[in-house]
Coordinates of C-alpha atoms in Angstrom, one line a residue:
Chain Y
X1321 CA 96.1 132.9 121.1
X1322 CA 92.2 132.8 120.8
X1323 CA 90.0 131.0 123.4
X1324 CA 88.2 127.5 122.7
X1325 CA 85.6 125.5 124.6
X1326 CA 86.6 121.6 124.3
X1327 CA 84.6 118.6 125.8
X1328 CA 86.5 115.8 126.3
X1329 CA 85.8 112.2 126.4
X1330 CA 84.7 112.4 130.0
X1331 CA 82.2 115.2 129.1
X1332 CA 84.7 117.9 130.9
X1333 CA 84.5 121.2 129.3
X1334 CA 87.8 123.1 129.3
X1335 CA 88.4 126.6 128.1
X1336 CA 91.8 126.4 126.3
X1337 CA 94.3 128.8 124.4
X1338 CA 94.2 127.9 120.3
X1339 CA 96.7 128.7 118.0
X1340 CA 95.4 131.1 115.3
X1341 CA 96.0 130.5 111.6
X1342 CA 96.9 126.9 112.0
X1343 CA 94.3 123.9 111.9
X1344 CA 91.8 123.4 115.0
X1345 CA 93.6 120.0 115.2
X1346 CA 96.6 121.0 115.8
X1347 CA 95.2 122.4 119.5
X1348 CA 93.4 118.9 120.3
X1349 CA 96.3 117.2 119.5
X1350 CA 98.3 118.7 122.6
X1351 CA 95.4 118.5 124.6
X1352 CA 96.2 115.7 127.4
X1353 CA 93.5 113.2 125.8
X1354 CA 93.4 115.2 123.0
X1355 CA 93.1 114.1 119.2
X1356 CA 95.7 111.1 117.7
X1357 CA 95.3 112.8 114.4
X1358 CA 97.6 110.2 113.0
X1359 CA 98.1 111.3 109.5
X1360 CA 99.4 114.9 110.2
X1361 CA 96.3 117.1 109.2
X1362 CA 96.6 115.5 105.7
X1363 CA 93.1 114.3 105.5
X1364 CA 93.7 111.0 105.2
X1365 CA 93.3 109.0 108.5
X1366 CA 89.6 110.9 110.4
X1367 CA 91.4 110.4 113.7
X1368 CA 90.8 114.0 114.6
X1369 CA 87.1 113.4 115.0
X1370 CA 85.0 116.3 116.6
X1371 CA 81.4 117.8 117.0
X1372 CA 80.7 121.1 116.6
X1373 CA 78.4 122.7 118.2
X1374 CA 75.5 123.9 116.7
X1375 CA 75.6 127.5 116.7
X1376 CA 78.8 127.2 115.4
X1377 CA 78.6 124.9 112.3
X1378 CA 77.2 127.7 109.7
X1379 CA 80.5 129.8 110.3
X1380 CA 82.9 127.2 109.4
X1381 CA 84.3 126.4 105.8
X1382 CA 81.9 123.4 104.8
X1383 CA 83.3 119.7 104.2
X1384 CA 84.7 119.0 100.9
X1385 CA 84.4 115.8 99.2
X1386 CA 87.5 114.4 100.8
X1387 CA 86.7 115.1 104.4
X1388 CA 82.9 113.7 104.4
X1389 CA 84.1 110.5 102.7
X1390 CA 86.0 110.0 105.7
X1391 CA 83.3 110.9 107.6
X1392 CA 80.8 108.3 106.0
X1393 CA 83.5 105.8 107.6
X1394 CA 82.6 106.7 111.4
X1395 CA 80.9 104.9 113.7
X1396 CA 80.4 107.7 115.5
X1397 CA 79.5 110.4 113.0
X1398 CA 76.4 112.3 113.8
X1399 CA 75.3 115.5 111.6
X1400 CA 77.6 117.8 113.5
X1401 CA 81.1 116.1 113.2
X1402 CA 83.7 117.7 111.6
X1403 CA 87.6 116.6 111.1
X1404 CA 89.1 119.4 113.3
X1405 CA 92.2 118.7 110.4
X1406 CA 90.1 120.7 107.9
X1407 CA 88.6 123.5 109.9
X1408 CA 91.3 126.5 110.0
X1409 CA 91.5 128.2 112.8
X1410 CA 91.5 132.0 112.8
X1411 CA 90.5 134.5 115.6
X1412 CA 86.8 135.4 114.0
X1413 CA 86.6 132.0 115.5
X1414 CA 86.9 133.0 118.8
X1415 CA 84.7 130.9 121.6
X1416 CA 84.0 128.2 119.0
X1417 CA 82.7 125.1 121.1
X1418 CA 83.5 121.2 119.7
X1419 CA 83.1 118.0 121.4
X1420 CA 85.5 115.1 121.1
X1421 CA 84.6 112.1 119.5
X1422 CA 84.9 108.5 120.8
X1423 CA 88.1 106.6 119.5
X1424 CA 86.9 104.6 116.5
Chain P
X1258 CA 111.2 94.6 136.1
X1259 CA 112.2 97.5 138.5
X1260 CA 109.8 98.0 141.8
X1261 CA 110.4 102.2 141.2
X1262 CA 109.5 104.3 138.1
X1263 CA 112.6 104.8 136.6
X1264 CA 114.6 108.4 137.6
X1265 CA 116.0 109.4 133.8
X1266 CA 114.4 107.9 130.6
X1267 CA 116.4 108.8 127.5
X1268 CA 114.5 108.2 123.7
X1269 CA 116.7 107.5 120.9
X1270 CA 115.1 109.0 117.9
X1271 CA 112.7 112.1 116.7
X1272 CA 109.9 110.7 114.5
X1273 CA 106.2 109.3 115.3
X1274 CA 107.2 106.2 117.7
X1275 CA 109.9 109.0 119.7
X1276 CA 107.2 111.6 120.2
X1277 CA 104.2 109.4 120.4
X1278 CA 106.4 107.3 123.7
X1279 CA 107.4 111.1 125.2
X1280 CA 104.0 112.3 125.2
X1281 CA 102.4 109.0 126.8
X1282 CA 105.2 109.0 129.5
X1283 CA 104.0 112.5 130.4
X1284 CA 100.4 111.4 129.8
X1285 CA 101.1 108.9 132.4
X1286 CA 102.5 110.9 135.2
X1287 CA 106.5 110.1 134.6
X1288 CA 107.9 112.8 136.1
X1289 CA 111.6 112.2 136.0
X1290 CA 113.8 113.4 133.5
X1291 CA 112.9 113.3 129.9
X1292 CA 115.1 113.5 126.7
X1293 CA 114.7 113.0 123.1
X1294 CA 118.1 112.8 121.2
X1295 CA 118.0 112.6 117.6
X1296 CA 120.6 113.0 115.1
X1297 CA 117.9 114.7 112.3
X1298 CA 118.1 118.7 112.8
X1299 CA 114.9 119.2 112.0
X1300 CA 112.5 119.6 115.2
X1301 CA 110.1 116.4 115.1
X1302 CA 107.7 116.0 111.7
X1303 CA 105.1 113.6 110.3
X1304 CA 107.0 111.7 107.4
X1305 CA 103.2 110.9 105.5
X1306 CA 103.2 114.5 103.4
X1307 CA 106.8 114.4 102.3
X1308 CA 105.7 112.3 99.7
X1309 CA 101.9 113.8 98.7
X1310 CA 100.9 117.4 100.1
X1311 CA 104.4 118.6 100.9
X1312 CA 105.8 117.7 98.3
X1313 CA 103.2 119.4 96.2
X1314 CA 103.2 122.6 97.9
X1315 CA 99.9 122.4 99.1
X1316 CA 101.1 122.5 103.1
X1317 CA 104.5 124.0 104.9
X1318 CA 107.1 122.8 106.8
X1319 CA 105.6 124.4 110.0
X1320 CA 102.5 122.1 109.3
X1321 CA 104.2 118.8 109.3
X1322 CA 105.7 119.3 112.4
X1323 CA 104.5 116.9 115.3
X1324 CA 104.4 119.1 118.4
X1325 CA 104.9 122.7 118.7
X1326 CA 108.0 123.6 120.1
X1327 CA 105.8 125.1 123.1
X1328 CA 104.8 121.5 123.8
X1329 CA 108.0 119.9 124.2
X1330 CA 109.1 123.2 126.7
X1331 CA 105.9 122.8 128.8
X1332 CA 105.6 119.0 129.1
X1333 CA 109.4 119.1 130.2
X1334 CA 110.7 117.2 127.4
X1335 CA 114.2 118.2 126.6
X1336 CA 114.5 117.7 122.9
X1337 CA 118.0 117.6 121.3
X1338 CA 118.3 117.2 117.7
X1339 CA 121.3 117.2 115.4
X1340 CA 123.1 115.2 117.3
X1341 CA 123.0 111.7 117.2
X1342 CA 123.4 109.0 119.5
X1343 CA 126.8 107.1 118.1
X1344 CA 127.3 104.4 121.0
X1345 CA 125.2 102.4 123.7
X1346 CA 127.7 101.4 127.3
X1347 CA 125.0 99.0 128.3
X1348 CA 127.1 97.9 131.2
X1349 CA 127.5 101.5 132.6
X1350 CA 123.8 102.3 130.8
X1351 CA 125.0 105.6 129.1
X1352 CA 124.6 107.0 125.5
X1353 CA 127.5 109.2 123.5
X1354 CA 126.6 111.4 120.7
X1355 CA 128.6 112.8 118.3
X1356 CA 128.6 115.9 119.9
X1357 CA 130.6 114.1 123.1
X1358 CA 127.8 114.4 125.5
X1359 CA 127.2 111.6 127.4
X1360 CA 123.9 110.5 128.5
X1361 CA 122.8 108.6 131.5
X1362 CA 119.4 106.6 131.5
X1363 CA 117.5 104.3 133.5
X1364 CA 115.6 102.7 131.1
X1365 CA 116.4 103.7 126.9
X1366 CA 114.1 103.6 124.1
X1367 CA 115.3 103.3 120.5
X1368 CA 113.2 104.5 118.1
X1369 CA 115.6 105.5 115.3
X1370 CA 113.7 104.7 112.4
X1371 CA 114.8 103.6 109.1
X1372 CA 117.1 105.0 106.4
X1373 CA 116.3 104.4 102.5
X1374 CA 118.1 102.0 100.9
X1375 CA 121.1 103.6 98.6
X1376 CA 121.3 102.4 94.9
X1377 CA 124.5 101.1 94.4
X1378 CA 125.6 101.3 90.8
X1379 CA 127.4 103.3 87.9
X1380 CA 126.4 106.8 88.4
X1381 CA 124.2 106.1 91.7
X1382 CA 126.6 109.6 93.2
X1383 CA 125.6 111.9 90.0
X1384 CA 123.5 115.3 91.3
X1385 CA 120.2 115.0 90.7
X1386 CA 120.0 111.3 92.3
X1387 CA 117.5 111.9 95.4
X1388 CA 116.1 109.5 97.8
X1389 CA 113.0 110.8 99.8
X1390 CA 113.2 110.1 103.9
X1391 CA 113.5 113.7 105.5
X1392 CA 111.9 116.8 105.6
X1393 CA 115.0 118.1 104.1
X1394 CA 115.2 115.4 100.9
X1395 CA 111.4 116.4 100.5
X1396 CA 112.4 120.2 100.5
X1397 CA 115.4 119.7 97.8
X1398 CA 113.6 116.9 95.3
X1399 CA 110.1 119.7 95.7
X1400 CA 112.5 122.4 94.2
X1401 CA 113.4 120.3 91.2
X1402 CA 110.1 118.9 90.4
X1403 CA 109.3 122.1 88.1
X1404 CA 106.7 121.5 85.5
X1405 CA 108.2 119.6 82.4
X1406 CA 111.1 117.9 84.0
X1407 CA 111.7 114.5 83.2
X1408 CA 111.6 112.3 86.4
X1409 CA 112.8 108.6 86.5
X1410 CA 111.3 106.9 89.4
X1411 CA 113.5 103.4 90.8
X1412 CA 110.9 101.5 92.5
X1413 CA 107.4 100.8 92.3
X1414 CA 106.2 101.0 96.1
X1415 CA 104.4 103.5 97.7
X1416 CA 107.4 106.2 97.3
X1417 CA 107.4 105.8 94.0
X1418 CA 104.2 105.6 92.9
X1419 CA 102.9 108.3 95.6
X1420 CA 105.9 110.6 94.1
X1421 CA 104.9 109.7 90.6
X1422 CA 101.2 110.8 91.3
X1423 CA 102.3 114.0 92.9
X1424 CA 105.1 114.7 90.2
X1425 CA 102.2 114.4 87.4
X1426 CA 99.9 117.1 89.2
X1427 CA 103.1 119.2 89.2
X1428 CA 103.0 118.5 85.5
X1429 CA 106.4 116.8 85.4
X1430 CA 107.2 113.5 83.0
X1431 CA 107.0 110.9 84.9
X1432 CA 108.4 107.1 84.2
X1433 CA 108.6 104.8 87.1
X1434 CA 111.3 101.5 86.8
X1435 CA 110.7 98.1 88.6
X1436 CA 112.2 95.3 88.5
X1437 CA 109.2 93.6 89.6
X1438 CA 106.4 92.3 87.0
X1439 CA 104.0 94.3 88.7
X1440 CA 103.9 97.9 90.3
X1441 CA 103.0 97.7 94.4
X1442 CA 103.9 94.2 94.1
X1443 CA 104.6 93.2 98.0
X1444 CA 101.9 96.0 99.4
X1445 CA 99.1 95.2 98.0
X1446 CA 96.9 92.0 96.0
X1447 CA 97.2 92.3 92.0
X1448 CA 93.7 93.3 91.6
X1449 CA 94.6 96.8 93.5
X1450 CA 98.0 96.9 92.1
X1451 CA 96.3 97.0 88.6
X1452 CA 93.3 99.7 89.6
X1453 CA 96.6 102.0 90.8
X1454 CA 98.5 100.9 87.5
X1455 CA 95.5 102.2 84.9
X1456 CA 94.7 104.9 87.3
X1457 CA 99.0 105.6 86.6
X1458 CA 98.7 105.2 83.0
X1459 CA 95.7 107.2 82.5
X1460 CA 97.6 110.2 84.3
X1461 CA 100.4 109.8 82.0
X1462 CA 102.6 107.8 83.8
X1463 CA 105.3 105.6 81.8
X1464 CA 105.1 102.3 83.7
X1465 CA 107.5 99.8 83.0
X1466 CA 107.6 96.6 85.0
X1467 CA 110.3 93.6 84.6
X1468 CA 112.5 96.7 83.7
X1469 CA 115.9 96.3 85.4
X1470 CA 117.9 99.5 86.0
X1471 CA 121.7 98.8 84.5
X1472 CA 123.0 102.5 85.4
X1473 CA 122.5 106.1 85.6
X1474 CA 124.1 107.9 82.7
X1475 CA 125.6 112.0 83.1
X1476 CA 128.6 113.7 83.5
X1477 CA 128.1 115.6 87.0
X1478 CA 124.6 115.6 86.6
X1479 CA 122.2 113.0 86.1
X1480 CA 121.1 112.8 82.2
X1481 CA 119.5 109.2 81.3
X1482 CA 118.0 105.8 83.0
X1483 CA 119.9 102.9 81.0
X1484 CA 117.3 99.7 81.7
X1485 CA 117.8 96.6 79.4
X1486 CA 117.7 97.3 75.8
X1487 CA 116.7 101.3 76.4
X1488 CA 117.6 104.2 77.5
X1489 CA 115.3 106.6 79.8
X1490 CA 116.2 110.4 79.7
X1491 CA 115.8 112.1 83.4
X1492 CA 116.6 115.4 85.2
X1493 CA 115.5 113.8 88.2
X1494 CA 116.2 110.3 90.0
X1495 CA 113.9 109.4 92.6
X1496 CA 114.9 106.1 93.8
X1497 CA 112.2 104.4 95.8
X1498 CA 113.4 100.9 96.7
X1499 CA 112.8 100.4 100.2
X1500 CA 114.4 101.1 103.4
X1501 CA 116.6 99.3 106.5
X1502 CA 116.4 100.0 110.0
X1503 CA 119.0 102.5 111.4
X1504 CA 120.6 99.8 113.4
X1505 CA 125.1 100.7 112.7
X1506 CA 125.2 102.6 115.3
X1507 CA 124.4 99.6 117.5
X1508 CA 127.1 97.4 116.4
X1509 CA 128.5 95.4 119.1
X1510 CA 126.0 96.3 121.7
X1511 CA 124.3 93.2 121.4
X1512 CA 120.5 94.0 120.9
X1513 CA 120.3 93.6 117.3
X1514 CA 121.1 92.3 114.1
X1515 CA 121.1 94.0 110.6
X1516 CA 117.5 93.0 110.3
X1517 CA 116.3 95.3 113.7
X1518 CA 115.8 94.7 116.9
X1519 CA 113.6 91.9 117.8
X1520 CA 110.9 93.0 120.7
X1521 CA 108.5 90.9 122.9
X1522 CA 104.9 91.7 123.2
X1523 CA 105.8 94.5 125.7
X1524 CA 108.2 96.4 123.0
X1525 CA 111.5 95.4 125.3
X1526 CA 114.6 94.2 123.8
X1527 CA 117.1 91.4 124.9
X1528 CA 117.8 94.0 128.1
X1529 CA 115.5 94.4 130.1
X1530 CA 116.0 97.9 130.4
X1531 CA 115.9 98.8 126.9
X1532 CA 113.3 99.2 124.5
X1533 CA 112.1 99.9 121.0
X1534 CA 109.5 101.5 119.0
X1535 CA 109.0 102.1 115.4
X1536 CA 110.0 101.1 112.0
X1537 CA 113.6 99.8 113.7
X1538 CA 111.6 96.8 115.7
X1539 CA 111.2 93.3 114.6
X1540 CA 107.9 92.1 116.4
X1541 CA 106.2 88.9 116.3
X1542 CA 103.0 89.2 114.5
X1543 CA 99.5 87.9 114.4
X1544 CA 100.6 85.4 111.5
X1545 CA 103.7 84.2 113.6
X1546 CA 106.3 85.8 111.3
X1547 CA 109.0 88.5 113.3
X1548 CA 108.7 91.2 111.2
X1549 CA 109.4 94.9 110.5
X1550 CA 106.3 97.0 110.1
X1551 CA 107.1 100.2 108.5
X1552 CA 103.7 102.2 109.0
X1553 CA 102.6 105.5 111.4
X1554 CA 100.0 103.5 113.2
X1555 CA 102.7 101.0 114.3
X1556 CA 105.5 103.9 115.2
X1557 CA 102.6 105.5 117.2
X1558 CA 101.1 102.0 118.9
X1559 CA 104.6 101.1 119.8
X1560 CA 105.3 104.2 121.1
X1561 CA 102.7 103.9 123.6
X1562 CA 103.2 100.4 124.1
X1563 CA 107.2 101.1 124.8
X1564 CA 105.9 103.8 126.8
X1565 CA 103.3 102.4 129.5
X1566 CA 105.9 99.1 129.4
X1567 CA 109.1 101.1 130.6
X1568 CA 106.7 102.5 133.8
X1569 CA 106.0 99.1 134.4
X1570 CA 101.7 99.7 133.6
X1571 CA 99.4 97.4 131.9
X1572 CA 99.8 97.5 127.9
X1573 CA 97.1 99.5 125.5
X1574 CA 93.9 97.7 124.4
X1575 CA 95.3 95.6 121.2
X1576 CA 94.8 97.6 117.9
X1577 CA 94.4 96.0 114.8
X1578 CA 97.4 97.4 112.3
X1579 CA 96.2 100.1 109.4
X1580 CA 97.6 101.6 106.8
X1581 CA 96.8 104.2 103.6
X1582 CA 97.8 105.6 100.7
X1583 CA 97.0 108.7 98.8
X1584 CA 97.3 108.5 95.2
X1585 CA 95.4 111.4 92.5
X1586 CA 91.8 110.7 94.1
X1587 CA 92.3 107.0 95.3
X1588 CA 92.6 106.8 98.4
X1589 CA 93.8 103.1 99.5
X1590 CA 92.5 101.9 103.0
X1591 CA 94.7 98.7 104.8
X1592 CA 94.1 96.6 107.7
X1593 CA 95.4 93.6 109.0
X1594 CA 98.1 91.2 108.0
X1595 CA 97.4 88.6 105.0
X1596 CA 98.9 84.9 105.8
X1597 CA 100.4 83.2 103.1
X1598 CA 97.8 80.7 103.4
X1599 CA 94.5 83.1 103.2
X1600 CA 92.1 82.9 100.4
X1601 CA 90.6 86.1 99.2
X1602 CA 87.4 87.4 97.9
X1603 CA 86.7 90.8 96.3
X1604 CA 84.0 93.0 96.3
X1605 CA 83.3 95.6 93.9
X1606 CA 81.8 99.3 94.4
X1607 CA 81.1 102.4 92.1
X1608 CA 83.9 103.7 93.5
X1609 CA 86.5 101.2 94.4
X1610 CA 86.6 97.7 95.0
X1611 CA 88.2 95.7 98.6
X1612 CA 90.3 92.8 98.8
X1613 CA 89.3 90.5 102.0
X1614 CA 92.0 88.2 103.2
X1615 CA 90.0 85.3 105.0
X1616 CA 91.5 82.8 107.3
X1617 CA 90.5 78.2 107.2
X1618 CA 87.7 79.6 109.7
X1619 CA 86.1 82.1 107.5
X1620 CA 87.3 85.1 109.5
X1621 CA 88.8 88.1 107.9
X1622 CA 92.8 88.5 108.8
X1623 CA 93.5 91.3 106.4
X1624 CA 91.4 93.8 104.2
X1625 CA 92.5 96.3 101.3
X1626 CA 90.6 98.7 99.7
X1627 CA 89.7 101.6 97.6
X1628 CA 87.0 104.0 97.5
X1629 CA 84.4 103.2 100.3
X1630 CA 86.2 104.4 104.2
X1631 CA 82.3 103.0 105.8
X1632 CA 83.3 99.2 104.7
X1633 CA 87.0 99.6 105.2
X1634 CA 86.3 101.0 109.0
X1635 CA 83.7 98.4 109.6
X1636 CA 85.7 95.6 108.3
X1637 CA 88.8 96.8 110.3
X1638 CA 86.1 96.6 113.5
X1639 CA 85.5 92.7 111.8
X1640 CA 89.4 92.0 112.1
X1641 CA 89.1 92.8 115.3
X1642 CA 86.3 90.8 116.6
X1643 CA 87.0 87.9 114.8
X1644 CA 83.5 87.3 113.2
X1645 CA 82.8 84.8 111.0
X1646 CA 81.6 85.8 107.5
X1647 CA 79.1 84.0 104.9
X1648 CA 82.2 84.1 101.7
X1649 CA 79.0 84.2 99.3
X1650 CA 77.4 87.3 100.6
X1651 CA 80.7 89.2 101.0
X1652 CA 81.9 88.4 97.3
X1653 CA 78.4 90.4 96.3
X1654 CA 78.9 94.0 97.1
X1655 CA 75.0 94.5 96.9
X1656 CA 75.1 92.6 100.6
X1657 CA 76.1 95.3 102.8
X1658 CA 79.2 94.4 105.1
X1659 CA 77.0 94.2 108.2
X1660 CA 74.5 92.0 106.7
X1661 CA 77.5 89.1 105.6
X1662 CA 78.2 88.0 109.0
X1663 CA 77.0 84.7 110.3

């Protein structure tokens, strides 16, 4: 287990155990108020919504096609979002800081 | 309705409408006793990659699972699977599984899914004749889908023609079987059934519609397709033609027919202290018709509905129905349900094209389409609201969405 920061909804920051070589989703998801990610990490449904904070975005895998035409779908994108679905979670990741987005 | 939170609730059922209802109930401080019983053996999973990236290799078991079993332990949930629930004593309000436990509840939730429907014909039992529902029928048809083997598809829904579009990456030959004129023909409008269809053909698909399947031809194993007039050679079956709710077990109980179990608004059956979630529900819809809705958002909109209704709270905001589907690069984006009665009007992108379903006062019930997620969110927001739309500027794609309202 690696530590995250997570803001949620109500702009409460948390410090929270992740799991390590699994997606980031799959931590907000058992979050209470945590993610829906609906269709399963499969890239298909963008209802695991985050932002990541700045100082963090250069050290994640970037977007592929897929994951920022889902993106271009969101009300509530803003240059920082990411679909926590596609961002695999590993310990160099340690201390990574992500926002959750409003429900669409 | 009972005045105190009910002491013991018991849910029927591991899939997306199960966990979605256990995790709510927890989310909303029930603290009584908690079980999910569930005749499957395999710990709770998401059914949408069985059919694309699982099936292709390009995600694991482990990944398609729902919760981690660390979740379930810590939120007090005491999840017991291969053992299902055979009989309902609504008068005594207990459940016996297989196993010979008996359960007691205070208030039940069935969420036992569906099951696909069996092909029944001459050689319908041969090896090699799959069905794709489970983790486990995913597992056994992924081993057999080696490049070069000849797979017959029955059924041109979404299992078959999302299996058919994973089975051609795999390099497999693929021919898919319908007895309908047209592939996706009670999913989607023809105009998207036919972008899918060429999309199909171009990939190397061997589409045959109007094509009735007489029987399947082998000794122990499967060997040839005979459809009217030919005969199709397979190593594979995949038979794709649709599904009915997992309902035997309640025979004689009272809350159901064959067709699943009709819900009010509030997801309760005929007893007041039973309720259902999922792809087994017949709900009254925005159209007026009871109906079955097989799809993950309503499993996981029930669920929470079911959930907040058997602790006696207020329902969830309303949610307007979606749906997708994942085939080579198209992705297909649903919302809504058509009326028989709604006109439509396209619009065509680069990349895609959408079907709007409008209603006598130019509102949009329903929406389908391909290839742009910004219109198909916003138009999903436009179901919602119930704008009115100007039909001229949304049959001209060069009119952004936003600008065709009136």
């Amino acid at each position: 287990m690696t530590r995250i920061v997570v803001t949620d909804r109500d702009g409460q920051a948390r410090e929270l155990d992740a799991y390590t070589e699994r997606a980031l989703m799959e931590t907000l998801r058992e979050m209470d108020d945590g993610v829906a990610a609906m269709c399963g990490g499969m890239c298909s449904c963008a209802t695991c919504h985050v932002y990541v904070h700045p100082d963090w975005l250069d050290r994640l895998p970037p977007a592929d096609l897929d994951e920022l035409d889902l993106l271009d779908g969101l009300e509530f994108r803003r240059d920082n979002s990411r679909l926590s679905c596609q961002i695999p979670f590993t310990e160099a990741l340690s201390g990574l800081a992500v926002t959750l987005a409003p429900e669409e | 309705m009972s005045s105190r939170p009910p002491a013991s609730i018991v849910i029927i059922g591991g899939g997306q409408a199960a966990v979605e209802a256990a995790v709510c109930l927890r989310k909303n401080d029930f603290d009584g006793k908690l079980t999910v019983v569930c005749g499957e053996t395999q710990p709770p999973y998401q059914r949408p990659p069985l059919s694309k990236q699982l099936l292709a290799g390009k995600t694991s078991a482990q990944a398609v699972a729902l919760r981690s079993p660390e979740f379930f332990q810590s939120h007090g949930i005491d999840l017991r699977m291969g053992d299902p629930v055979l009989h309902i004593d609504r008068a005594r309000k207990t459940l016996h599984t297989k196993n010979g436990e008996t359960l007691p509840y205070d208030r039940a939730l069935i969420a036992t899914g569906a099951a696909a429907r069996r092909l029944e014909m001459e050689g319908a039992e041969l090896e090699g004749v799959r069905y794709l529902r489970s983790l486990d029928d995913c597992l056994a048809l992924a081993g057999e889908l080696r490049e070069g083997a000849r797979l017959a598809i029955i059924g041109a829904g979404y299992i078959g023609m999302e299996v058919a579009a994973t089975a051609r990456t795999l390099g497999c030959e693929v021919s898919v079987l319908e007895m309908a004129p047209r592939i996706l023909s009670r999913q989607v409008a023809p105009q998207i059934a036919e972008l899918f269809e060429s999309r199909h053909r171009q990939q190397g698909v061997d589409i045959r519609c109007a094509t009735e399947v007489r029987s399947l031809l082998g000794s122990t194993r499967i060997e040839a397709v005979r459809v009217d007039g030919d005969t199709v050679p397979a190593d594979v079956v995949v038979v794709g033609i649709g599904v009915a709710p997992e309902v035997a077990w309640l025979e004689g109980s009272g809350l159901c027919g064959a067709a699943g179990i009709e819900v009010d608004h509030r997801c309760c059956s005929v007893d007041p202290d039973i309720f259902a979630a999922g792809d087994v529900t017949l709900q009254r819809r925005g159209n007026g018709a009871s109906m079955r809705v097989e799809s993950v958002h309503n499993a996981v909109y029930q669920g929470r509905i079911a959930a907040l209704a058997m602790l006696d709270k207020p329902p969830p905001c309303e949610e307007v129905p979606w749906f997708w589907s994942d085939q080579y690069d198209l992705r297909l984006q649903m919302a809504g349900f058509p009326a028989a009665s709604d006109r439509t009007i396209m619009r065509h992108y680069e990349s895609g094209m959408a079907v709007f379903y409008l209603n006598g006062a130019d509102r949009i019930t329903a929406v389908q389409c391909v290839g742009n997620p910004r219109e198909f969110m916003l138009s999903k927001k436009l179901i919602a609201q119930c704008t009115p739309v100007d039909l001229k500027s949304l049959g001209d794609a060069n009119h952004p969405l936003q600008e065709c309202l009136t």
